[in-house]
Amino acid sequence: MFDEAEIALTVRRLAAEVARGSGDEAITLVCVLKGALFFLADLARALPAHLDVTLDCIAVSSYGASHRSSGEVRLVKDASTDLEGKHVVIVEDIVEDGLTLEYLTGLLSSRQPASLRLCVLLDKPYRRRAAVRADYTGLVAPDAFIVGYGLDYQEKYRNLPYLARLSPKAFEEWGPASQIGRGRPVKLPGAPRNREA
Ligand code: IMP
Ligand code: MG
């Protein structure tokens, strides 16, 4: 879907936008684990060296059938630094229904940061349930399930250096997400062909 060169260009553009929006203020990048790991690592290194940058991580319940139907977002790991008075930038891999970012925005704004911005690599604007708007958006993705560059399906494919559409075949072979780990034998798909995982 998006190759390494496109991702690198996008990340450099986002870093420039974040830097422009920060002036000379120190910023704290908050990585939403685990999907935004590689994005944050590349984004942070693309920021100008003179900018004062600190990092933190937060984790919320992962994408899944129950999450989609109930709209429930659960905090798995909180930030470990004091965000009060800080210029915070939430760094997220993808926004789809928007519930994750709505939850995180609420949670982190309660910590009284000096400012709170959202930086998202991918936007799937087709099924919004919460009116969140990222301050910085990388790429608009088609309405498909995407893996790679940190994004997973059942914890797999995060390591791919590019962004790929998960093939219907992989879905078929794995079965619905709700059945994984519930006694149904899981068949691993073979090595990805082309750019489809
Ligand atoms: P939202 O709450 O629907 O906006 O979903 C955001 C979260 O769902 C992201 O942090 C991802 O972990 C996950 N997610 C949404 N779409 C995809 C996808 O296409 N591939 C992998 N993960 C996804
Ligand atoms: Mg995920």
JSON list of C-alpha atoms and ligand atoms in Angstrom, two decimals:
[
{"chain": "A", "resi": 1, "resn": "MET", "atom": "CA", "xyz": [0.00, 0.00, 0.00]},
{"chain": "A", "resi": 2, "resn": "PHE", "atom": "CA", "xyz": [2.78, 2.43, 0.99]},
{"chain": "A", "resi": 3, "resn": "ASP", "atom": "CA", "xyz": [6.41, 1.53, 0.52]},
{"chain": "A", "resi": 4, "resn": "GLU", "atom": "CA", "xyz": [9.40, 2.48, 2.64]},
{"chain": "A", "resi": 5, "resn": "ALA", "atom": "CA", "xyz": [10.20, 5.58, 0.58]},
{"chain": "A", "resi": 6, "resn": "GLU", "atom": "CA", "xyz": [6.65, 6.92, 0.86]},
{"chain": "A", "resi": 7, "resn": "ILE", "atom": "CA", "xyz": [6.62, 6.30, 4.60]},
{"chain": "A", "resi": 8, "resn": "ALA", "atom": "CA", "xyz": [9.99, 8.02, 5.05]},
{"chain": "A", "resi": 9, "resn": "LEU", "atom": "CA", "xyz": [8.84, 11.08, 3.07]},
{"chain": "A", "resi": 10, "resn": "THR", "atom": "CA", "xyz": [5.63, 11.27, 5.08]},
{"chain": "A", "resi": 11, "resn": "VAL", "atom": "CA", "xyz": [7.42, 10.98, 8.41]},
{"chain": "A", "resi": 12, "resn": "ARG", "atom": "CA", "xyz": [9.87, 13.72, 7.42]},
{"chain": "A", "resi": 13, "resn": "ARG", "atom": "CA", "xyz": [6.96, 16.00, 6.47]},
{"chain": "A", "resi": 14, "resn": "LEU", "atom": "CA", "xyz": [5.19, 15.29, 9.76]},
{"chain": "A", "resi": 15, "resn": "ALA", "atom": "CA", "xyz": [8.38, 15.96, 11.73]},
{"chain": "A", "resi": 16, "resn": "ALA", "atom": "CA", "xyz": [8.72, 19.33, 9.99]},
{"chain": "A", "resi": 17, "resn": "GLU", "atom": "CA", "xyz": [5.10, 20.18, 10.80]},
{"chain": "A", "resi": 18, "resn": "VAL", "atom": "CA", "xyz": [5.47, 19.15, 14.45]},
{"chain": "A", "resi": 19, "resn": "ALA", "atom": "CA", "xyz": [8.68, 21.19, 14.73]},
{"chain": "A", "resi": 20, "resn": "ARG", "atom": "CA", "xyz": [7.03, 24.24, 13.12]},
{"chain": "A", "resi": 21, "resn": "GLY", "atom": "CA", "xyz": [4.11, 23.98, 15.52]},
{"chain": "A", "resi": 22, "resn": "SER", "atom": "CA", "xyz": [6.42, 23.73, 18.50]},
{"chain": "A", "resi": 23, "resn": "GLY", "atom": "CA", "xyz": [8.52, 26.85, 17.99]},
{"chain": "A", "resi": 24, "resn": "ASP", "atom": "CA", "xyz": [11.40, 26.53, 20.41]},
{"chain": "A", "resi": 25, "resn": "GLU", "atom": "CA", "xyz": [9.30, 24.91, 23.13]},
{"chain": "A", "resi": 26, "resn": "ALA", "atom": "CA", "xyz": [10.34, 21.56, 24.57]},
{"chain": "A", "resi": 27, "resn": "ILE", "atom": "CA", "xyz": [7.98, 18.75, 23.57]},
{"chain": "A", "resi": 28, "resn": "THR", "atom": "CA", "xyz": [7.08, 15.34, 24.94]},
{"chain": "A", "resi": 29, "resn": "LEU", "atom": "CA", "xyz": [6.18, 12.71, 22.37]},
{"chain": "A", "resi": 30, "resn": "VAL", "atom": "CA", "xyz": [3.81, 10.08, 23.78]},
{"chain": "A", "resi": 31, "resn": "CYS", "atom": "CA", "xyz": [3.93, 6.84, 21.81]},
{"chain": "A", "resi": 32, "resn": "VAL", "atom": "CA", "xyz": [0.72, 4.82, 21.73]},
{"chain": "A", "resi": 33, "resn": "LEU", "atom": "CA", "xyz": [2.07, 1.26, 22.05]},
{"chain": "A", "resi": 34, "resn": "LYS", "atom": "CA", "xyz": [2.67, -0.88, 20.22]},
{"chain": "A", "resi": 35, "resn": "GLY", "atom": "CA", "xyz": [1.47, 0.26, 16.82]},
{"chain": "A", "resi": 36, "resn": "ALA", "atom": "CA", "xyz": [3.24, 3.62, 16.86]},
{"chain": "A", "resi": 37, "resn": "LEU", "atom": "CA", "xyz": [6.65, 2.25, 17.92]},
{"chain": "A", "resi": 38, "resn": "PHE", "atom": "CA", "xyz": [8.42, 2.51, 14.58]},
{"chain": "A", "resi": 39, "resn": "PHE", "atom": "CA", "xyz": [6.58, 5.68, 13.63]},
{"chain": "A", "resi": 40, "resn": "LEU", "atom": "CA", "xyz": [7.66, 7.41, 16.83]},
{"chain": "A", "resi": 41, "resn": "ALA", "atom": "CA", "xyz": [11.24, 6.18, 16.47]},
{"chain": "A", "resi": 42, "resn": "ASP", "atom": "CA", "xyz": [11.49, 7.61, 12.95]},
{"chain": "A", "resi": 43, "resn": "LEU", "atom": "CA", "xyz": [9.54, 10.78, 13.74]},
{"chain": "A", "resi": 44, "resn": "ALA", "atom": "CA", "xyz": [11.68, 11.60, 16.78]},
{"chain": "A", "resi": 45, "resn": "ARG", "atom": "CA", "xyz": [14.89, 11.20, 14.77]},
{"chain": "A", "resi": 46, "resn": "ALA", "atom": "CA", "xyz": [13.55, 13.40, 11.97]},
{"chain": "A", "resi": 47, "resn": "LEU", "atom": "CA", "xyz": [12.96, 16.34, 14.35]},
{"chain": "A", "resi": 48, "resn": "PRO", "atom": "CA", "xyz": [15.56, 19.11, 14.32]},
{"chain": "A", "resi": 49, "resn": "ALA", "atom": "CA", "xyz": [18.41, 18.29, 16.70]},
{"chain": "A", "resi": 50, "resn": "HIS", "atom": "CA", "xyz": [18.08, 21.61, 18.57]},
{"chain": "A", "resi": 51, "resn": "LEU", "atom": "CA", "xyz": [14.54, 20.79, 19.68]},
{"chain": "A", "resi": 52, "resn": "ASP", "atom": "CA", "xyz": [14.26, 19.62, 23.30]},
{"chain": "A", "resi": 53, "resn": "VAL", "atom": "CA", "xyz": [12.45, 16.27, 22.97]},
{"chain": "A", "resi": 54, "resn": "THR", "atom": "CA", "xyz": [11.45, 13.76, 25.63]},
{"chain": "A", "resi": 55, "resn": "LEU", "atom": "CA", "xyz": [9.60, 10.49, 25.08]},
{"chain": "A", "resi": 56, "resn": "ASP", "atom": "CA", "xyz": [6.94, 8.59, 26.95]},
{"chain": "A", "resi": 57, "resn": "CYS", "atom": "CA", "xyz": [4.73, 5.60, 26.17]},
{"chain": "A", "resi": 58, "resn": "ILE", "atom": "CA", "xyz": [1.16, 4.68, 26.86]},
{"chain": "A", "resi": 59, "resn": "ALA", "atom": "CA", "xyz": [-0.79, 1.53, 25.95]},
{"chain": "A", "resi": 60, "resn": "VAL", "atom": "CA", "xyz": [-4.50, 0.98, 25.50]},
{"chain": "A", "resi": 61, "resn": "SER", "atom": "CA", "xyz": [-6.53, -2.13, 24.80]},
{"chain": "A", "resi": 62, "resn": "SER", "atom": "CA", "xyz": [-5.91, -3.45, 21.34]},
{"chain": "A", "resi": 63, "resn": "TYR", "atom": "CA", "xyz": [-8.16, -3.42, 18.34]},
{"chain": "A", "resi": 64, "resn": "GLY", "atom": "CA", "xyz": [-10.58, -6.32, 18.28]},
{"chain": "A", "resi": 65, "resn": "ALA", "atom": "CA", "xyz": [-14.14, -7.45, 17.77]},
{"chain": "A", "resi": 66, "resn": "SER", "atom": "CA", "xyz": [-15.24, -6.50, 21.28]},
{"chain": "A", "resi": 67, "resn": "HIS", "atom": "CA", "xyz": [-13.53, -3.11, 21.04]},
{"chain": "A", "resi": 68, "resn": "ARG", "atom": "CA", "xyz": [-15.36, -2.32, 17.82]},
{"chain": "A", "resi": 69, "resn": "SER", "atom": "CA", "xyz": [-18.80, -3.32, 18.99]},
{"chain": "A", "resi": 70, "resn": "SER", "atom": "CA", "xyz": [-18.65, -1.96, 22.52]},
{"chain": "A", "resi": 71, "resn": "GLY", "atom": "CA", "xyz": [-16.52, 1.08, 21.78]},
{"chain": "A", "resi": 72, "resn": "GLU", "atom": "CA", "xyz": [-14.65, 0.30, 24.97]},
{"chain": "A", "resi": 73, "resn": "VAL", "atom": "CA", "xyz": [-11.07, 1.52, 25.31]},
{"chain": "A", "resi": 74, "resn": "ARG", "atom": "CA", "xyz": [-9.03, 0.30, 28.26]},
{"chain": "A", "resi": 75, "resn": "LEU", "atom": "CA", "xyz": [-5.80, 1.74, 29.66]},
{"chain": "A", "resi": 76, "resn": "VAL", "atom": "CA", "xyz": [-3.14, -0.97, 29.78]},
{"chain": "A", "resi": 77, "resn": "LYS", "atom": "CA", "xyz": [-0.09, 1.15, 30.60]},
{"chain": "A", "resi": 78, "resn": "ASP", "atom": "CA", "xyz": [-0.03, 4.76, 31.72]},
{"chain": "A", "resi": 79, "resn": "ALA", "atom": "CA", "xyz": [2.60, 7.37, 30.90]},
{"chain": "A", "resi": 80, "resn": "SER", "atom": "CA", "xyz": [5.52, 7.24, 33.30]},
{"chain": "A", "resi": 81, "resn": "THR", "atom": "CA", "xyz": [6.48, 10.93, 33.37]},
{"chain": "A", "resi": 82, "resn": "ASP", "atom": "CA", "xyz": [4.64, 13.95, 34.74]},
{"chain": "A", "resi": 83, "resn": "LEU", "atom": "CA", "xyz": [2.93, 15.63, 31.78]},
{"chain": "A", "resi": 84, "resn": "GLU", "atom": "CA", "xyz": [1.71, 18.70, 33.68]},
{"chain": "A", "resi": 85, "resn": "GLY", "atom": "CA", "xyz": [2.87, 21.89, 31.98]},
{"chain": "A", "resi": 86, "resn": "LYS", "atom": "CA", "xyz": [4.42, 19.96, 29.08]},
{"chain": "A", "resi": 87, "resn": "HIS", "atom": "CA", "xyz": [3.78, 20.42, 25.38]},
{"chain": "A", "resi": 88, "resn": "VAL", "atom": "CA", "xyz": [2.53, 16.93, 24.64]},
{"chain": "A", "resi": 89, "resn": "VAL", "atom": "CA", "xyz": [2.22, 15.33, 21.21]},
{"chain": "A", "resi": 90, "resn": "ILE", "atom": "CA", "xyz": [0.34, 12.02, 21.10]},
{"chain": "A", "resi": 91, "resn": "VAL", "atom": "CA", "xyz": [1.90, 9.84, 18.42]},
{"chain": "A", "resi": 92, "resn": "GLU", "atom": "CA", "xyz": [-0.53, 7.23, 17.07]},
{"chain": "A", "resi": 93, "resn": "ASP", "atom": "CA", "xyz": [-0.31, 4.79, 14.18]},
{"chain": "A", "resi": 94, "resn": "ILE", "atom": "CA", "xyz": [-3.83, 4.97, 12.80]},
{"chain": "A", "resi": 95, "resn": "VAL", "atom": "CA", "xyz": [-7.20, 6.51, 13.54]},
{"chain": "A", "resi": 96, "resn": "GLU", "atom": "CA", "xyz": [-10.31, 4.70, 12.44]},
{"chain": "A", "resi": 97, "resn": "ASP", "atom": "CA", "xyz": [-13.44, 5.10, 14.57]},
{"chain": "A", "resi": 98, "resn": "GLY", "atom": "CA", "xyz": [-11.60, 7.68, 16.67]},
{"chain": "A", "resi": 99, "resn": "LEU", "atom": "CA", "xyz": [-12.51, 6.19, 20.05]},
{"chain": "A", "resi": 100, "resn": "THR", "atom": "CA", "xyz": [-8.91, 5.45, 21.00]},
{"chain": "A", "resi": 101, "resn": "LEU", "atom": "CA", "xyz": [-7.78, 9.02, 20.39]},
{"chain": "A", "resi": 102, "resn": "GLU", "atom": "CA", "xyz": [-10.88, 10.43, 22.04]},
{"chain": "A", "resi": 103, "resn": "TYR", "atom": "CA", "xyz": [-10.08, 8.39, 25.14]},
{"chain": "A", "resi": 104, "resn": "LEU", "atom": "CA", "xyz": [-6.39, 9.34, 25.11]},
{"chain": "A", "resi": 105, "resn": "THR", "atom": "CA", "xyz": [-7.13, 13.02, 24.56]},
{"chain": "A", "resi": 106, "resn": "GLY", "atom": "CA", "xyz": [-9.47, 12.99, 27.55]},
{"chain": "A", "resi": 107, "resn": "LEU", "atom": "CA", "xyz": [-7.01, 11.10, 29.72]},
{"chain": "A", "resi": 108, "resn": "LEU", "atom": "CA", "xyz": [-3.95, 13.18, 28.90]},
{"chain": "A", "resi": 109, "resn": "SER", "atom": "CA", "xyz": [-5.71, 16.55, 29.00]},
{"chain": "A", "resi": 110, "resn": "SER", "atom": "CA", "xyz": [-6.70, 15.72, 32.59]},
{"chain": "A", "resi": 111, "resn": "ARG", "atom": "CA", "xyz": [-2.96, 15.78, 33.38]},
{"chain": "A", "resi": 112, "resn": "GLN", "atom": "CA", "xyz": [-2.95, 19.52, 32.59]},
{"chain": "A", "resi": 113, "resn": "PRO", "atom": "CA", "xyz": [-0.34, 19.66, 29.85]},
{"chain": "A", "resi": 114, "resn": "ALA", "atom": "CA", "xyz": [0.56, 23.13, 28.51]},
{"chain": "A", "resi": 115, "resn": "SER", "atom": "CA", "xyz": [-0.72, 21.91, 25.13]},
{"chain": "A", "resi": 116, "resn": "LEU", "atom": "CA", "xyz": [-1.89, 18.64, 23.61]},
{"chain": "A", "resi": 117, "resn": "ARG", "atom": "CA", "xyz": [-1.55, 17.78, 19.93]},
{"chain": "A", "resi": 118, "resn": "LEU", "atom": "CA", "xyz": [-2.25, 14.62, 17.93]},
{"chain": "A", "resi": 119, "resn": "CYS", "atom": "CA", "xyz": [0.08, 13.27, 15.28]},
{"chain": "A", "resi": 120, "resn": "VAL", "atom": "CA", "xyz": [-1.25, 10.31, 13.30]},
{"chain": "A", "resi": 121, "resn": "LEU", "atom": "CA", "xyz": [0.51, 8.40, 10.55]},
{"chain": "A", "resi": 122, "resn": "LEU", "atom": "CA", "xyz": [-2.62, 6.94, 8.92]},
{"chain": "A", "resi": 123, "resn": "ASP", "atom": "CA", "xyz": [-6.20, 8.10, 8.73]},
{"chain": "A", "resi": 124, "resn": "LYS", "atom": "CA", "xyz": [-9.12, 5.84, 7.82]},
{"chain": "A", "resi": 125, "resn": "PRO", "atom": "CA", "xyz": [-11.95, 8.39, 7.85]},
{"chain": "A", "resi": 126, "resn": "TYR", "atom": "CA", "xyz": [-14.72, 5.97, 6.87]},
{"chain": "A", "resi": 127, "resn": "ARG", "atom": "CA", "xyz": [-16.14, 4.80, 10.21]},
{"chain": "A", "resi": 128, "resn": "ARG", "atom": "CA", "xyz": [-15.73, 7.64, 12.66]},
{"chain": "A", "resi": 129, "resn": "ARG", "atom": "CA", "xyz": [-17.70, 7.34, 15.86]},
{"chain": "A", "resi": 130, "resn": "ALA", "atom": "CA", "xyz": [-15.90, 10.12, 17.71]},
{"chain": "A", "resi": 131, "resn": "ALA", "atom": "CA", "xyz": [-15.17, 13.56, 16.31]},
{"chain": "A", "resi": 132, "resn": "VAL", "atom": "CA", "xyz": [-11.42, 13.61, 16.80]},
{"chain": "A", "resi": 133, "resn": "ARG", "atom": "CA", "xyz": [-9.17, 15.58, 14.50]},
{"chain": "A", "resi": 134, "resn": "ALA", "atom": "CA", "xyz": [-5.45, 15.02, 14.33]},
{"chain": "A", "resi": 135, "resn": "ASP", "atom": "CA", "xyz": [-3.29, 18.14, 14.21]},
{"chain": "A", "resi": 136, "resn": "TYR", "atom": "CA", "xyz": [-0.88, 16.30, 11.92]},
{"chain": "A", "resi": 137, "resn": "THR", "atom": "CA", "xyz": [-1.95, 13.51, 9.55]},
{"chain": "A", "resi": 138, "resn": "GLY", "atom": "CA", "xyz": [0.39, 11.49, 7.38]},
{"chain": "A", "resi": 139, "resn": "LEU", "atom": "CA", "xyz": [-1.51, 9.43, 4.83]},
{"chain": "A", "resi": 140, "resn": "VAL", "atom": "CA", "xyz": [-5.16, 8.75, 4.14]},
{"chain": "A", "resi": 141, "resn": "ALA", "atom": "CA", "xyz": [-5.55, 4.99, 3.90]},
{"chain": "A", "resi": 142, "resn": "PRO", "atom": "CA", "xyz": [-8.15, 3.03, 1.98]},
{"chain": "A", "resi": 143, "resn": "ASP", "atom": "CA", "xyz": [-10.89, 1.26, 3.90]},
{"chain": "A", "resi": 144, "resn": "ALA", "atom": "CA", "xyz": [-8.90, -1.93, 4.43]},
{"chain": "A", "resi": 145, "resn": "PHE", "atom": "CA", "xyz": [-7.09, -3.66, 7.25]},
{"chain": "A", "resi": 146, "resn": "ILE", "atom": "CA", "xyz": [-3.49, -2.51, 7.20]},
{"chain": "A", "resi": 147, "resn": "VAL", "atom": "CA", "xyz": [-0.42, -4.17, 8.66]},
{"chain": "A", "resi": 148, "resn": "GLY", "atom": "CA", "xyz": [3.29, -3.44, 8.84]},
{"chain": "A", "resi": 149, "resn": "TYR", "atom": "CA", "xyz": [5.47, -0.60, 10.11]},
{"chain": "A", "resi": 150, "resn": "GLY", "atom": "CA", "xyz": [4.17, -1.30, 13.62]},
{"chain": "A", "resi": 151, "resn": "LEU", "atom": "CA", "xyz": [0.59, -2.19, 12.75]},
{"chain": "A", "resi": 152, "resn": "ASP", "atom": "CA", "xyz": [-0.45, -5.74, 13.53]},
{"chain": "A", "resi": 153, "resn": "TYR", "atom": "CA", "xyz": [-3.00, -8.39, 12.89]},
{"chain": "A", "resi": 154, "resn": "GLN", "atom": "CA", "xyz": [-3.11, -10.70, 15.90]},
{"chain": "A", "resi": 155, "resn": "GLU", "atom": "CA", "xyz": [0.30, -9.27, 16.94]},
{"chain": "A", "resi": 156, "resn": "LYS", "atom": "CA", "xyz": [1.90, -10.33, 13.65]},
{"chain": "A", "resi": 157, "resn": "TYR", "atom": "CA", "xyz": [3.40, -8.30, 10.78]},
{"chain": "A", "resi": 158, "resn": "ARG", "atom": "CA", "xyz": [4.51, -5.33, 12.89]},
{"chain": "A", "resi": 159, "resn": "ASN", "atom": "CA", "xyz": [8.06, -5.87, 11.67]},
{"chain": "A", "resi": 160, "resn": "LEU", "atom": "CA", "xyz": [7.32, -5.36, 7.97]},
{"chain": "A", "resi": 161, "resn": "PRO", "atom": "CA", "xyz": [9.12, -2.20, 6.81]},
{"chain": "A", "resi": 162, "resn": "TYR", "atom": "CA", "xyz": [6.22, -1.19, 4.55]},
{"chain": "A", "resi": 163, "resn": "LEU", "atom": "CA", "xyz": [2.45, -0.82, 4.97]},
{"chain": "A", "resi": 164, "resn": "ALA", "atom": "CA", "xyz": [0.40, -3.58, 3.39]},
{"chain": "A", "resi": 165, "resn": "ARG", "atom": "CA", "xyz": [-3.23, -4.52, 3.07]},
{"chain": "A", "resi": 166, "resn": "LEU", "atom": "CA", "xyz": [-3.98, -7.74, 4.92]},
{"chain": "A", "resi": 167, "resn": "SER", "atom": "CA", "xyz": [-5.11, -10.19, 2.28]},
{"chain": "A", "resi": 168, "resn": "PRO", "atom": "CA", "xyz": [-8.58, -11.74, 2.58]},
{"chain": "A", "resi": 169, "resn": "LYS", "atom": "CA", "xyz": [-6.76, -15.08, 2.45]},
{"chain": "A", "resi": 170, "resn": "ALA", "atom": "CA", "xyz": [-4.91, -14.30, 5.68]},
{"chain": "A", "resi": 171, "resn": "PHE", "atom": "CA", "xyz": [-8.22, -13.36, 7.30]},
{"chain": "A", "resi": 172, "resn": "GLU", "atom": "CA", "xyz": [-9.77, -16.62, 6.10]},
{"chain": "A", "resi": 173, "resn": "GLU", "atom": "CA", "xyz": [-6.91, -18.74, 7.31]},
{"chain": "A", "resi": 174, "resn": "TRP", "atom": "CA", "xyz": [-6.86, -17.11, 10.72]},
{"chain": "A", "resi": 175, "resn": "GLY", "atom": "CA", "xyz": [-10.61, -16.93, 11.15]},
{"chain": "A", "resi": 176, "resn": "PRO", "atom": "CA", "xyz": [-12.42, -14.15, 12.97]},
{"chain": "A", "resi": 177, "resn": "ALA", "atom": "CA", "xyz": [-10.31, -12.41, 15.61]},
{"chain": "A", "resi": 178, "resn": "SER", "atom": "CA", "xyz": [-12.72, -13.50, 18.35]},
{"chain": "A", "resi": 179, "resn": "GLN", "atom": "CA", "xyz": [-11.91, -17.17, 17.73]},
{"chain": "A", "resi": 180, "resn": "ILE", "atom": "CA", "xyz": [-8.16, -16.89, 18.03]},
{"chain": "A", "resi": 181, "resn": "GLY", "atom": "CA", "xyz": [-6.88, -18.46, 21.20]},
{"chain": "A", "resi": 182, "resn": "ARG", "atom": "CA", "xyz": [-10.22, -20.04, 22.05]},
{"chain": "A", "resi": 183, "resn": "GLY", "atom": "CA", "xyz": [-9.47, -23.62, 21.22]},
{"chain": "A", "resi": 184, "resn": "ARG", "atom": "CA", "xyz": [-9.66, -23.23, 17.48]},
{"chain": "A", "resi": 185, "resn": "PRO", "atom": "CA", "xyz": [-6.45, -24.41, 15.83]},
{"chain": "A", "resi": 186, "resn": "VAL", "atom": "CA", "xyz": [-4.64, -21.43, 14.39]},
{"chain": "A", "resi": 187, "resn": "LYS", "atom": "CA", "xyz": [-3.06, -21.88, 11.01]},
{"chain": "A", "resi": 188, "resn": "LEU", "atom": "CA", "xyz": [-0.26, -19.47, 10.24]},
{"chain": "A", "resi": 189, "resn": "PRO", "atom": "CA", "xyz": [-0.28, -17.94, 6.79]},
{"chain": "A", "resi": 190, "resn": "GLY", "atom": "CA", "xyz": [2.83, -18.50, 4.73]},
{"chain": "A", "resi": 191, "resn": "ALA", "atom": "CA", "xyz": [5.40, -15.84, 3.95]},
{"chain": "A", "resi": 192, "resn": "PRO", "atom": "CA", "xyz": [3.84, -12.73, 2.46]},
{"chain": "A", "resi": 193, "resn": "ARG", "atom": "CA", "xyz": [3.82, -12.63, -1.33]},
{"chain": "A", "resi": 194, "resn": "ASN", "atom": "CA", "xyz": [4.23, -9.28, -3.07]},
{"chain": "A", "resi": 195, "resn": "ARG", "atom": "CA", "xyz": [3.24, -6.58, -0.62]},
{"chain": "A", "resi": 196, "resn": "GLU", "atom": "CA", "xyz": [0.29, -8.42, 0.78]},
{"chain": "A", "resi": 197, "resn": "ALA", "atom": "CA", "xyz": [0.76, -9.92, 4.19]},
{"chain": "B", "resi": 1, "resn": "IMP", "atom": "P1", "xyz": [-9.91, 3.56, 16.55]},
{"chain": "B", "resi": 1, "resn": "IMP", "atom": "O1", "xyz": [-10.20, 3.59, 18.02]},
{"chain": "B", "resi": 1, "resn": "IMP", "atom": "O2", "xyz": [-10.93, 2.81, 15.77]},
{"chain": "B", "resi": 1, "resn": "IMP", "atom": "O3", "xyz": [-9.61, 4.91, 15.97]},
{"chain": "B", "resi": 1, "resn": "IMP", "atom": "O4", "xyz": [-8.68, 2.62, 16.35]},
{"chain": "B", "resi": 1, "resn": "IMP", "atom": "C1", "xyz": [-7.38, 2.95, 16.61]},
{"chain": "B", "resi": 1, "resn": "IMP", "atom": "C2", "xyz": [-6.59, 1.70, 16.91]},
{"chain": "B", "resi": 1, "resn": "IMP", "atom": "O5", "xyz": [-7.13, 0.55, 16.23]},
{"chain": "B", "resi": 1, "resn": "IMP", "atom": "C3", "xyz": [-5.18, 1.87, 16.44]},
{"chain": "B", "resi": 1, "resn": "IMP", "atom": "O6", "xyz": [-4.35, 2.25, 17.49]},
{"chain": "B", "resi": 1, "resn": "IMP", "atom": "C4", "xyz": [-4.81, 0.51, 15.91]},
{"chain": "B", "resi": 1, "resn": "IMP", "atom": "O7", "xyz": [-4.14, -0.21, 16.91]},
{"chain": "B", "resi": 1, "resn": "IMP", "atom": "C5", "xyz": [-6.12, -0.18, 15.60]},
{"chain": "B", "resi": 1, "resn": "IMP", "atom": "N1", "xyz": [-6.40, -0.23, 14.14]},
{"chain": "B", "resi": 1, "resn": "IMP", "atom": "C6", "xyz": [-7.35, 0.44, 13.46]},
{"chain": "B", "resi": 1, "resn": "IMP", "atom": "N2", "xyz": [-7.31, 0.16, 12.15]},
{"chain": "B", "resi": 1, "resn": "IMP", "atom": "C7", "xyz": [-6.30, -0.72, 11.99]},
{"chain": "B", "resi": 1, "resn": "IMP", "atom": "C8", "xyz": [-5.73, -1.40, 10.83]},
{"chain": "B", "resi": 1, "resn": "IMP", "atom": "O8", "xyz": [-6.13, -1.23, 9.68]},
{"chain": "B", "resi": 1, "resn": "IMP", "atom": "N3", "xyz": [-4.67, -2.22, 11.08]},
{"chain": "B", "resi": 1, "resn": "IMP", "atom": "C9", "xyz": [-4.17, -2.41, 12.32]},
{"chain": "B", "resi": 1, "resn": "IMP", "atom": "N4", "xyz": [-4.65, -1.81, 13.42]},
{"chain": "B", "resi": 1, "resn": "IMP", "atom": "C10", "xyz": [-5.72, -0.97, 13.25]},
{"chain": "B", "resi": 2, "resn": "MG", "atom": "MG", "xyz": [-3.14, -2.55, 17.12]}
]
